[in-house]
Amino acid sequence: MLSQQILNGLVSGSVYALFSLGFTLIFGVQKLLNFAHGATFMAGAFIAYYCTISGLPFLLAIGFSMLATGLIALLIDLIAFRTLRNRGNAEFPALVSSIGVDLILVSIAQQVSKTQVLNFPFGTFPIKFYNILGLRISLLQIVILVLVAVLVAALIFYLKKTTFGRQVRAVATNERAAALLGVNAQSVYLQTFFIAGALAGLAGVLIGLLFNSIQFLMGEPYMLRAFVVVVIGGLGSVQGAIVASLLLGVTQSLAVAYLPSGLTDAIIFGLLFLVLLVRPNGLFGDINAVAGGTRQ
């Protein structure tokens, strides 16, 4: 029972990591909190659902959803962030602006779905279960774990080993100094928003599949958990977001299995307070920067 719950928690934590990485990436580069990220997550599930019921093969529906949510994230940057960012001291105005965009996207989804809970058609993803070392694991859970591991590894490689990654870390460290070196900060912002949006969209699809439930408010609780993740992991730390996501997923799964219902959120925020008491900058606060670099 314990091992099974830990496995379930790792699966949930993997999706949290996929969702939280985009949120962390934007904060690490721009020092801004994008509270429209949850709506992007929700939009990914909606787009994949409507593509699937329209007859598009599911893999193509996922790809189209990631592309669409990446473009939605670009629009969020252009509409809610760029003008404020150019004026300087944009932290609070950008926060309010992103909340406004979130409400707009949620309202659109509410009207489109007529407030109904949507479900992927039966057979959208094969329903298969395996017994491995005494644990019962579904094919979907295996795919989620492998897919998230590959994407996280690819993102870390991209940030650490490519020219774009060096530009991201340069802008995250000091935008003015990066500009003097010829780095186009606006291009970096657009690319990070696109990556963050695509990851959030994929996370929305995976959650929609995992629980077979899609509704217009599905992004809000995940947005709250993503905030907990980035604070526990260390604001701007990619490694911290991954570790904190897995920790949160396992903690939540164990709390649901062994504690009275209704205490899950209390346990999660209690964990947040405990970590902040011991490590005020988060678990990885000493390397609190994108891809583990040192922020000046």
PDB file of C-alpha atoms in Angstrom:
ATOM      1  CA  MET A   1       0.000   0.000   0.000  1.00  0.00           C
ATOM      2  CA  LEU A   2       2.763   2.446   0.914  1.00  0.00           C
ATOM      3  CA  SER A   3       4.791   1.674  -2.210  1.00  0.00           C
ATOM      4  CA  GLN A   4       1.691   2.016  -4.386  1.00  0.00           C
ATOM      5  CA  GLN A   5       0.880   5.427  -2.931  1.00  0.00           C
ATOM      6  CA  ILE A   6       4.470   6.604  -3.429  1.00  0.00           C
ATOM      7  CA  LEU A   7       4.264   5.498  -7.069  1.00  0.00           C
ATOM      8  CA  ASN A   8       0.980   7.370  -7.519  1.00  0.00           C
ATOM      9  CA  GLY A   9       2.572  10.415  -5.896  1.00  0.00           C
ATOM     10  CA  LEU A  10       5.551  10.297  -8.249  1.00  0.00           C
ATOM     11  CA  VAL A  11       3.197  10.243 -11.235  1.00  0.00           C
ATOM     12  CA  SER A  12       1.257  13.251  -9.920  1.00  0.00           C
ATOM     13  CA  GLY A  13       4.503  14.985  -8.993  1.00  0.00           C
ATOM     14  CA  SER A  14       5.832  14.471 -12.518  1.00  0.00           C
ATOM     15  CA  VAL A  15       2.878  16.369 -13.950  1.00  0.00           C
ATOM     16  CA  TYR A  16       3.319  19.059 -11.283  1.00  0.00           C
ATOM     17  CA  ALA A  17       6.942  19.351 -12.430  1.00  0.00           C
ATOM     18  CA  LEU A  18       5.912  19.766 -16.059  1.00  0.00           C
ATOM     19  CA  PHE A  19       3.462  22.500 -15.083  1.00  0.00           C
ATOM     20  CA  SER A  20       5.719  24.214 -12.551  1.00  0.00           C
ATOM     21  CA  LEU A  21       8.796  24.319 -14.794  1.00  0.00           C
ATOM     22  CA  GLY A  22       7.165  26.841 -17.096  1.00  0.00           C
ATOM     23  CA  PHE A  23       6.080  28.979 -14.160  1.00  0.00           C
ATOM     24  CA  THR A  24       9.595  28.784 -12.709  1.00  0.00           C
ATOM     25  CA  LEU A  25      11.250  29.522 -16.056  1.00  0.00           C
ATOM     26  CA  ILE A  26       9.272  32.729 -16.528  1.00  0.00           C
ATOM     27  CA  PHE A  27       9.996  33.895 -12.994  1.00  0.00           C
ATOM     28  CA  GLY A  28      13.665  32.984 -13.237  1.00  0.00           C
ATOM     29  CA  VAL A  29      14.117  35.030 -16.415  1.00  0.00           C
ATOM     30  CA  GLN A  30      11.721  37.935 -15.895  1.00  0.00           C
ATOM     31  CA  LYS A  31      11.296  38.043 -12.087  1.00  0.00           C
ATOM     32  CA  LEU A  32       7.528  38.179 -12.699  1.00  0.00           C
ATOM     33  CA  LEU A  33       4.734  35.853 -11.525  1.00  0.00           C
ATOM     34  CA  ASN A  34       2.483  34.743 -14.380  1.00  0.00           C
ATOM     35  CA  PHE A  35      -0.842  33.837 -12.788  1.00  0.00           C
ATOM     36  CA  ALA A  36      -2.356  33.191 -16.218  1.00  0.00           C
ATOM     37  CA  HIS A  37      -0.248  30.015 -16.370  1.00  0.00           C
ATOM     38  CA  GLY A  38      -3.105  27.983 -14.878  1.00  0.00           C
ATOM     39  CA  ALA A  39      -5.450  29.136 -17.630  1.00  0.00           C
ATOM     40  CA  THR A  40      -2.875  28.070 -20.239  1.00  0.00           C
ATOM     41  CA  PHE A  41      -2.795  24.641 -18.561  1.00  0.00           C
ATOM     42  CA  MET A  42      -6.584  24.449 -18.779  1.00  0.00           C
ATOM     43  CA  ALA A  43      -6.570  25.597 -22.423  1.00  0.00           C
ATOM     44  CA  GLY A  44      -4.234  22.735 -23.347  1.00  0.00           C
ATOM     45  CA  ALA A  45      -6.716  20.152 -22.087  1.00  0.00           C
ATOM     46  CA  PHE A  46      -9.642  21.897 -23.807  1.00  0.00           C
ATOM     47  CA  ILE A  47      -7.869  22.178 -27.163  1.00  0.00           C
ATOM     48  CA  ALA A  48      -6.764  18.524 -27.122  1.00  0.00           C
ATOM     49  CA  TYR A  49     -10.302  17.439 -26.207  1.00  0.00           C
ATOM     50  CA  TYR A  50     -12.000  19.357 -29.025  1.00  0.00           C
ATOM     51  CA  CYS A  51      -9.358  18.242 -31.522  1.00  0.00           C
ATOM     52  CA  THR A  52      -9.903  14.618 -30.483  1.00  0.00           C
ATOM     53  CA  ILE A  53     -13.701  14.671 -30.764  1.00  0.00           C
ATOM     54  CA  SER A  54     -13.304  16.386 -34.156  1.00  0.00           C
ATOM     55  CA  GLY A  55     -11.540  13.277 -35.432  1.00  0.00           C
ATOM     56  CA  LEU A  56      -7.906  14.343 -35.218  1.00  0.00           C
ATOM     57  CA  PRO A  57      -5.543  11.506 -34.138  1.00  0.00           C
ATOM     58  CA  PHE A  58      -4.718  11.880 -30.469  1.00  0.00           C
ATOM     59  CA  LEU A  59      -0.972  12.347 -30.936  1.00  0.00           C
ATOM     60  CA  LEU A  60      -1.643  15.139 -33.443  1.00  0.00           C
ATOM     61  CA  ALA A  61      -4.165  16.618 -31.019  1.00  0.00           C
ATOM     62  CA  ILE A  62      -1.466  16.741 -28.325  1.00  0.00           C
ATOM     63  CA  GLY A  63       1.001  18.372 -30.712  1.00  0.00           C
ATOM     64  CA  PHE A  64      -1.563  20.939 -31.841  1.00  0.00           C
ATOM     65  CA  SER A  65      -2.492  21.640 -28.220  1.00  0.00           C
ATOM     66  CA  MET A  66       1.143  22.301 -27.262  1.00  0.00           C
ATOM     67  CA  LEU A  67       1.602  24.593 -30.266  1.00  0.00           C
ATOM     68  CA  ALA A  68      -1.619  26.457 -29.495  1.00  0.00           C
ATOM     69  CA  THR A  69      -0.841  26.938 -25.794  1.00  0.00           C
ATOM     70  CA  GLY A  70       2.673  28.084 -26.689  1.00  0.00           C
ATOM     71  CA  LEU A  71       1.122  30.751 -28.923  1.00  0.00           C
ATOM     72  CA  ILE A  72      -1.385  31.661 -26.206  1.00  0.00           C
ATOM     73  CA  ALA A  73       1.533  32.181 -23.832  1.00  0.00           C
ATOM     74  CA  LEU A  74       3.194  34.444 -26.423  1.00  0.00           C
ATOM     75  CA  LEU A  75       0.028  36.543 -26.582  1.00  0.00           C
ATOM     76  CA  ILE A  76      -0.046  36.727 -22.787  1.00  0.00           C
ATOM     77  CA  ASP A  77       3.497  38.107 -22.833  1.00  0.00           C
ATOM     78  CA  LEU A  78       2.691  40.639 -25.556  1.00  0.00           C
ATOM     79  CA  ILE A  79      -0.581  41.766 -23.968  1.00  0.00           C
ATOM     80  CA  ALA A  80      -0.014  41.483 -20.225  1.00  0.00           C
ATOM     81  CA  PHE A  81       3.733  41.827 -19.736  1.00  0.00           C
ATOM     82  CA  ARG A  82       5.716  43.546 -22.490  1.00  0.00           C
ATOM     83  CA  THR A  83       4.386  47.098 -22.140  1.00  0.00           C
ATOM     84  CA  LEU A  84       4.609  46.979 -18.338  1.00  0.00           C
ATOM     85  CA  ARG A  85       8.070  45.429 -18.488  1.00  0.00           C
ATOM     86  CA  ASN A  86       9.342  48.207 -20.716  1.00  0.00           C
ATOM     87  CA  ARG A  87       8.175  50.791 -18.183  1.00  0.00           C
ATOM     88  CA  GLY A  88      10.189  49.193 -15.359  1.00  0.00           C
ATOM     89  CA  ASN A  89       9.031  48.265 -11.830  1.00  0.00           C
ATOM     90  CA  ALA A  90       6.367  46.036 -13.363  1.00  0.00           C
ATOM     91  CA  GLU A  91       6.074  43.375 -10.668  1.00  0.00           C
ATOM     92  CA  PHE A  92       2.731  44.335  -9.133  1.00  0.00           C
ATOM     93  CA  PRO A  93       1.059  45.736 -12.296  1.00  0.00           C
ATOM     94  CA  ALA A  94       2.101  42.621 -14.240  1.00  0.00           C
ATOM     95  CA  LEU A  95       0.708  40.402 -11.480  1.00  0.00           C
ATOM     96  CA  VAL A  96      -2.670  42.144 -11.679  1.00  0.00           C
ATOM     97  CA  SER A  97      -2.580  42.068 -15.478  1.00  0.00           C
ATOM     98  CA  SER A  98      -1.871  38.319 -15.572  1.00  0.00           C
ATOM     99  CA  ILE A  99      -4.777  37.673 -13.183  1.00  0.00           C
ATOM    100  CA  GLY A 100      -7.012  39.642 -15.574  1.00  0.00           C
ATOM    101  CA  VAL A 101      -5.884  37.517 -18.534  1.00  0.00           C
ATOM    102  CA  ASP A 102      -6.495  34.383 -16.471  1.00  0.00           C
ATOM    103  CA  LEU A 103     -10.089  35.459 -15.754  1.00  0.00           C
ATOM    104  CA  ILE A 104     -10.682  36.183 -19.448  1.00  0.00           C
ATOM    105  CA  LEU A 105      -9.432  32.749 -20.553  1.00  0.00           C
ATOM    106  CA  VAL A 106     -11.411  30.981 -17.819  1.00  0.00           C
ATOM    107  CA  SER A 107     -14.568  32.870 -18.824  1.00  0.00           C
ATOM    108  CA  ILE A 108     -14.102  31.877 -22.467  1.00  0.00           C
ATOM    109  CA  ALA A 109     -13.671  28.219 -21.477  1.00  0.00           C
ATOM    110  CA  GLN A 110     -16.756  28.444 -19.252  1.00  0.00           C
ATOM    111  CA  GLN A 111     -18.861  29.705 -22.153  1.00  0.00           C
ATOM    112  CA  VAL A 112     -17.464  27.172 -24.620  1.00  0.00           C
ATOM    113  CA  SER A 113     -18.040  24.201 -22.308  1.00  0.00           C
ATOM    114  CA  LYS A 114     -21.282  25.561 -20.855  1.00  0.00           C
ATOM    115  CA  THR A 115     -19.763  24.824 -17.403  1.00  0.00           C
ATOM    116  CA  GLN A 116     -19.926  21.068 -18.102  1.00  0.00           C
ATOM    117  CA  VAL A 117     -17.250  18.564 -17.142  1.00  0.00           C
ATOM    118  CA  LEU A 118     -15.772  17.124 -20.342  1.00  0.00           C
ATOM    119  CA  ASN A 119     -14.323  13.626 -20.792  1.00  0.00           C
ATOM    120  CA  PHE A 120     -12.078  12.235 -23.485  1.00  0.00           C
ATOM    121  CA  PRO A 121     -13.885   9.593 -25.583  1.00  0.00           C
ATOM    122  CA  PHE A 122     -13.456   6.029 -24.371  1.00  0.00           C
ATOM    123  CA  GLY A 123     -10.411   4.459 -25.976  1.00  0.00           C
ATOM    124  CA  THR A 124      -8.597   7.745 -26.578  1.00  0.00           C
ATOM    125  CA  PHE A 125      -5.652   6.193 -24.735  1.00  0.00           C
ATOM    126  CA  PRO A 126      -5.253   2.409 -24.268  1.00  0.00           C
ATOM    127  CA  ILE A 127      -6.384   1.210 -20.833  1.00  0.00           C
ATOM    128  CA  LYS A 128      -3.782  -1.332 -19.767  1.00  0.00           C
ATOM    129  CA  PHE A 129      -2.389  -2.266 -16.357  1.00  0.00           C
ATOM    130  CA  TYR A 130       0.771  -4.116 -15.377  1.00  0.00           C
ATOM    131  CA  ASN A 131       1.987  -5.695 -12.144  1.00  0.00           C
ATOM    132  CA  ILE A 132       5.635  -4.786 -11.607  1.00  0.00           C
ATOM    133  CA  LEU A 133       7.357  -5.835  -8.366  1.00  0.00           C
ATOM    134  CA  GLY A 134       3.970  -6.073  -6.703  1.00  0.00           C
ATOM    135  CA  LEU A 135       2.886  -2.605  -7.862  1.00  0.00           C
ATOM    136  CA  ARG A 136      -0.083  -1.978 -10.125  1.00  0.00           C
ATOM    137  CA  ILE A 137       0.816   0.592 -12.755  1.00  0.00           C
ATOM    138  CA  SER A 138      -1.106   1.671 -15.839  1.00  0.00           C
ATOM    139  CA  LEU A 139       0.331   2.215 -19.303  1.00  0.00           C
ATOM    140  CA  LEU A 140      -0.660   5.886 -18.992  1.00  0.00           C
ATOM    141  CA  GLN A 141       1.346   6.257 -15.772  1.00  0.00           C
ATOM    142  CA  ILE A 142       4.387   4.691 -17.435  1.00  0.00           C
ATOM    143  CA  VAL A 143       4.058   7.044 -20.411  1.00  0.00           C
ATOM    144  CA  ILE A 144       3.719  10.058 -18.106  1.00  0.00           C
ATOM    145  CA  LEU A 145       6.831   9.151 -16.104  1.00  0.00           C
ATOM    146  CA  VAL A 146       8.949   8.490 -19.195  1.00  0.00           C
ATOM    147  CA  LEU A 147       7.659  11.510 -21.122  1.00  0.00           C
ATOM    148  CA  VAL A 148       8.190  13.933 -18.259  1.00  0.00           C
ATOM    149  CA  ALA A 149      11.688  12.552 -17.589  1.00  0.00           C
ATOM    150  CA  VAL A 150      12.642  13.018 -21.255  1.00  0.00           C
ATOM    151  CA  LEU A 151      11.207  16.539 -21.441  1.00  0.00           C
ATOM    152  CA  VAL A 152      12.850  17.655 -18.193  1.00  0.00           C
ATOM    153  CA  ALA A 153      16.215  16.284 -19.345  1.00  0.00           C
ATOM    154  CA  ALA A 154      15.782  17.998 -22.722  1.00  0.00           C
ATOM    155  CA  LEU A 155      14.916  21.326 -21.060  1.00  0.00           C
ATOM    156  CA  ILE A 156      17.935  21.193 -18.747  1.00  0.00           C
ATOM    157  CA  PHE A 157      20.192  20.317 -21.689  1.00  0.00           C
ATOM    158  CA  TYR A 158      18.649  23.148 -23.700  1.00  0.00           C
ATOM    159  CA  LEU A 159      19.257  25.665 -20.929  1.00  0.00           C
ATOM    160  CA  LYS A 160      22.783  24.520 -20.102  1.00  0.00           C
ATOM    161  CA  LYS A 161      24.315  23.403 -23.382  1.00  0.00           C
ATOM    162  CA  THR A 162      22.806  25.508 -26.182  1.00  0.00           C
ATOM    163  CA  THR A 163      23.310  29.067 -27.346  1.00  0.00           C
ATOM    164  CA  PHE A 164      19.732  29.910 -26.443  1.00  0.00           C
ATOM    165  CA  GLY A 165      20.255  28.513 -22.960  1.00  0.00           C
ATOM    166  CA  ARG A 166      23.296  30.726 -22.451  1.00  0.00           C
ATOM    167  CA  GLN A 167      21.230  33.725 -23.575  1.00  0.00           C
ATOM    168  CA  VAL A 168      18.468  32.799 -21.117  1.00  0.00           C
ATOM    169  CA  ARG A 169      20.929  32.567 -18.241  1.00  0.00           C
ATOM    170  CA  ALA A 170      22.579  35.828 -19.275  1.00  0.00           C
ATOM    171  CA  VAL A 171      19.248  37.705 -19.294  1.00  0.00           C
ATOM    172  CA  ALA A 172      18.208  36.074 -16.005  1.00  0.00           C
ATOM    173  CA  THR A 173      21.473  37.218 -14.405  1.00  0.00           C
ATOM    174  CA  ASN A 174      21.620  40.773 -15.740  1.00  0.00           C
ATOM    175  CA  GLU A 175      19.507  41.990 -18.652  1.00  0.00           C
ATOM    176  CA  ARG A 176      21.540  45.145 -19.253  1.00  0.00           C
ATOM    177  CA  ALA A 177      24.852  43.325 -19.326  1.00  0.00           C
ATOM    178  CA  ALA A 178      23.339  40.709 -21.651  1.00  0.00           C
ATOM    179  CA  ALA A 179      22.156  43.474 -24.011  1.00  0.00           C
ATOM    180  CA  LEU A 180      25.699  44.877 -24.139  1.00  0.00           C
ATOM    181  CA  LEU A 181      26.863  41.433 -25.234  1.00  0.00           C
ATOM    182  CA  GLY A 182      24.346  41.438 -28.086  1.00  0.00           C
ATOM    183  CA  VAL A 183      21.613  39.308 -26.503  1.00  0.00           C
ATOM    184  CA  ASN A 184      18.089  40.251 -27.595  1.00  0.00           C
ATOM    185  CA  ALA A 185      16.138  40.113 -24.322  1.00  0.00           C
ATOM    186  CA  GLN A 186      12.753  40.414 -26.032  1.00  0.00           C
ATOM    187  CA  SER A 187      13.496  37.333 -28.117  1.00  0.00           C
ATOM    188  CA  VAL A 188      14.488  35.435 -24.962  1.00  0.00           C
ATOM    189  CA  TYR A 189      11.241  36.467 -23.252  1.00  0.00           C
ATOM    190  CA  LEU A 190       9.135  35.273 -26.185  1.00  0.00           C
ATOM    191  CA  GLN A 191      10.940  31.953 -26.418  1.00  0.00           C
ATOM    192  CA  THR A 192      10.680  31.252 -22.692  1.00  0.00           C
ATOM    193  CA  PHE A 193       6.973  32.091 -22.726  1.00  0.00           C
ATOM    194  CA  PHE A 194       6.419  29.745 -25.673  1.00  0.00           C
ATOM    195  CA  ILE A 195       8.262  26.885 -23.951  1.00  0.00           C
ATOM    196  CA  ALA A 196       6.401  27.525 -20.682  1.00  0.00           C
ATOM    197  CA  GLY A 197       3.037  27.593 -22.473  1.00  0.00           C
ATOM    198  CA  ALA A 198       3.731  24.382 -24.416  1.00  0.00           C
ATOM    199  CA  LEU A 199       4.753  22.540 -21.229  1.00  0.00           C
ATOM    200  CA  ALA A 200       1.662  23.799 -19.390  1.00  0.00           C
ATOM    201  CA  GLY A 201      -0.564  22.698 -22.272  1.00  0.00           C
ATOM    202  CA  LEU A 202       0.925  19.204 -22.262  1.00  0.00           C
ATOM    203  CA  ALA A 203       0.494  19.001 -18.481  1.00  0.00           C
ATOM    204  CA  GLY A 204      -3.180  19.905 -18.922  1.00  0.00           C
ATOM    205  CA  VAL A 205      -3.662  17.121 -21.467  1.00  0.00           C
ATOM    206  CA  LEU A 206      -1.972  14.560 -19.199  1.00  0.00           C
ATOM    207  CA  ILE A 207      -4.095  15.554 -16.208  1.00  0.00           C
ATOM    208  CA  GLY A 208      -7.214  15.441 -18.378  1.00  0.00           C
ATOM    209  CA  LEU A 209      -6.282  11.895 -19.383  1.00  0.00           C
ATOM    210  CA  LEU A 210      -5.172  10.766 -15.926  1.00  0.00           C
ATOM    211  CA  PHE A 211      -8.429  11.783 -14.229  1.00  0.00           C
ATOM    212  CA  ASN A 212     -10.602  11.810 -17.397  1.00  0.00           C
ATOM    213  CA  SER A 213     -12.028  15.138 -16.303  1.00  0.00           C
ATOM    214  CA  ILE A 214     -11.701  18.518 -18.005  1.00  0.00           C
ATOM    215  CA  GLN A 215     -13.419  21.656 -16.767  1.00  0.00           C
ATOM    216  CA  PHE A 216     -12.876  25.394 -16.957  1.00  0.00           C
ATOM    217  CA  LEU A 217     -11.551  25.785 -13.382  1.00  0.00           C
ATOM    218  CA  MET A 218      -9.109  22.864 -13.510  1.00  0.00           C
ATOM    219  CA  GLY A 219      -6.051  25.142 -13.706  1.00  0.00           C
ATOM    220  CA  GLU A 220      -6.695  27.065 -10.491  1.00  0.00           C
ATOM    221  CA  PRO A 221      -5.691  24.418  -7.906  1.00  0.00           C
ATOM    222  CA  TYR A 222      -2.625  23.540  -9.984  1.00  0.00           C
ATOM    223  CA  MET A 223      -1.648  27.192 -10.110  1.00  0.00           C
ATOM    224  CA  LEU A 224      -1.771  27.312  -6.318  1.00  0.00           C
ATOM    225  CA  ARG A 225       0.327  24.159  -6.072  1.00  0.00           C
ATOM    226  CA  ALA A 226       2.818  25.510  -8.604  1.00  0.00           C
ATOM    227  CA  PHE A 227       3.304  28.549  -6.401  1.00  0.00           C
ATOM    228  CA  VAL A 228       4.001  26.247  -3.446  1.00  0.00           C
ATOM    229  CA  VAL A 229       6.458  24.272  -5.593  1.00  0.00           C
ATOM    230  CA  VAL A 230       8.507  27.264  -6.731  1.00  0.00           C
ATOM    231  CA  VAL A 231       8.690  28.671  -3.183  1.00  0.00           C
ATOM    232  CA  ILE A 232       9.760  25.328  -1.678  1.00  0.00           C
ATOM    233  CA  GLY A 233      12.216  24.607  -4.479  1.00  0.00           C
ATOM    234  CA  GLY A 234      13.687  28.109  -4.534  1.00  0.00           C
ATOM    235  CA  LEU A 235      12.373  30.910  -6.739  1.00  0.00           C
ATOM    236  CA  GLY A 236      13.852  30.550 -10.208  1.00  0.00           C
ATOM    237  CA  SER A 237      15.540  27.184  -9.616  1.00  0.00           C
ATOM    238  CA  VAL A 238      14.717  24.544 -12.241  1.00  0.00           C
ATOM    239  CA  GLN A 239      16.218  21.743 -10.141  1.00  0.00           C
ATOM    240  CA  GLY A 240      14.296  22.989  -7.120  1.00  0.00           C
ATOM    241  CA  ALA A 241      11.008  22.942  -9.043  1.00  0.00           C
ATOM    242  CA  ILE A 242      11.576  19.302 -10.056  1.00  0.00           C
ATOM    243  CA  VAL A 243      12.462  18.096  -6.559  1.00  0.00           C
ATOM    244  CA  ALA A 244       9.682  20.108  -4.898  1.00  0.00           C
ATOM    245  CA  SER A 245       7.100  18.833  -7.420  1.00  0.00           C
ATOM    246  CA  LEU A 246       7.936  15.199  -6.688  1.00  0.00           C
ATOM    247  CA  LEU A 247       7.965  15.895  -2.948  1.00  0.00           C
ATOM    248  CA  LEU A 248       4.573  17.599  -3.192  1.00  0.00           C
ATOM    249  CA  GLY A 249       3.091  14.778  -5.278  1.00  0.00           C
ATOM    250  CA  VAL A 250       4.207  12.065  -2.834  1.00  0.00           C
ATOM    251  CA  THR A 251       3.100  14.106   0.192  1.00  0.00           C
ATOM    252  CA  GLN A 252      -0.329  14.671  -1.321  1.00  0.00           C
ATOM    253  CA  SER A 253      -0.767  11.006  -2.240  1.00  0.00           C
ATOM    254  CA  LEU A 254       0.199   9.808   1.254  1.00  0.00           C
ATOM    255  CA  ALA A 255      -2.036  12.409   2.901  1.00  0.00           C
ATOM    256  CA  VAL A 256      -5.045  11.283   0.847  1.00  0.00           C
ATOM    257  CA  ALA A 257      -4.389   7.616   1.649  1.00  0.00           C
ATOM    258  CA  TYR A 258      -3.607   7.798   5.358  1.00  0.00           C
ATOM    259  CA  LEU A 259      -5.143  10.975   6.759  1.00  0.00           C
ATOM    260  CA  PRO A 260      -8.759  12.208   7.073  1.00  0.00           C
ATOM    261  CA  SER A 261     -10.171  13.856   3.979  1.00  0.00           C
ATOM    262  CA  GLY A 262      -9.869  17.621   3.894  1.00  0.00           C
ATOM    263  CA  LEU A 263      -6.403  17.708   5.470  1.00  0.00           C
ATOM    264  CA  THR A 264      -4.462  17.500   2.195  1.00  0.00           C
ATOM    265  CA  ASP A 265      -4.128  21.244   1.662  1.00  0.00           C
ATOM    266  CA  ALA A 266      -3.283  21.757   5.337  1.00  0.00           C
ATOM    267  CA  ILE A 267      -0.443  19.228   5.013  1.00  0.00           C
ATOM    268  CA  ILE A 268       0.841  20.847   1.805  1.00  0.00           C
ATOM    269  CA  PHE A 269       0.950  24.349   3.269  1.00  0.00           C
ATOM    270  CA  GLY A 270       2.313  23.007   6.535  1.00  0.00           C
ATOM    271  CA  LEU A 271       5.172  21.535   4.500  1.00  0.00           C
ATOM    272  CA  LEU A 272       5.654  24.939   2.878  1.00  0.00           C
ATOM    273  CA  PHE A 273       5.909  26.684   6.253  1.00  0.00           C
ATOM    274  CA  LEU A 274       8.268  24.016   7.586  1.00  0.00           C
ATOM    275  CA  VAL A 275      10.638  24.351   4.627  1.00  0.00           C
ATOM    276  CA  LEU A 276      10.604  28.145   4.847  1.00  0.00           C
ATOM    277  CA  LEU A 277      11.424  28.000   8.565  1.00  0.00           C
ATOM    278  CA  VAL A 278      14.476  25.846   7.873  1.00  0.00           C
ATOM    279  CA  ARG A 279      15.417  27.220   4.433  1.00  0.00           C
ATOM    280  CA  PRO A 280      13.884  30.703   3.897  1.00  0.00           C
ATOM    281  CA  ASN A 281      15.149  30.795   0.290  1.00  0.00           C
ATOM    282  CA  GLY A 282      13.800  27.339  -0.518  1.00  0.00           C
ATOM    283  CA  LEU A 283      15.548  23.994  -0.835  1.00  0.00           C
ATOM    284  CA  PHE A 284      17.754  25.237  -3.683  1.00  0.00           C
ATOM    285  CA  GLY A 285      17.898  28.882  -2.664  1.00  0.00           C
ATOM    286  CA  ASP A 286      21.690  28.911  -2.743  1.00  0.00           C
ATOM    287  CA  ILE A 287      21.587  28.294  -6.498  1.00  0.00           C
ATOM    288  CA  ASN A 288      18.432  30.286  -7.004  1.00  0.00           C
ATOM    289  CA  ALA A 289      18.605  30.857 -10.754  1.00  0.00           C
ATOM    290  CA  VAL A 290      17.576  29.395 -14.071  1.00  0.00           C
ATOM    291  CA  ALA A 291      19.318  26.076 -14.777  1.00  0.00           C
ATOM    292  CA  GLY A 292      21.282  26.341 -11.541  1.00  0.00           C
ATOM    293  CA  GLY A 293      23.347  29.376 -12.430  1.00  0.00           C
ATOM    294  CA  THR A 294      24.263  32.111  -9.961  1.00  0.00           C
ATOM    295  CA  ARG A 295      22.120  35.199 -10.054  1.00  0.00           C
ATOM    296  CA  GLN A 296      23.921  38.464  -9.526  1.00  0.00           C
TER     297      GLN A 296
END
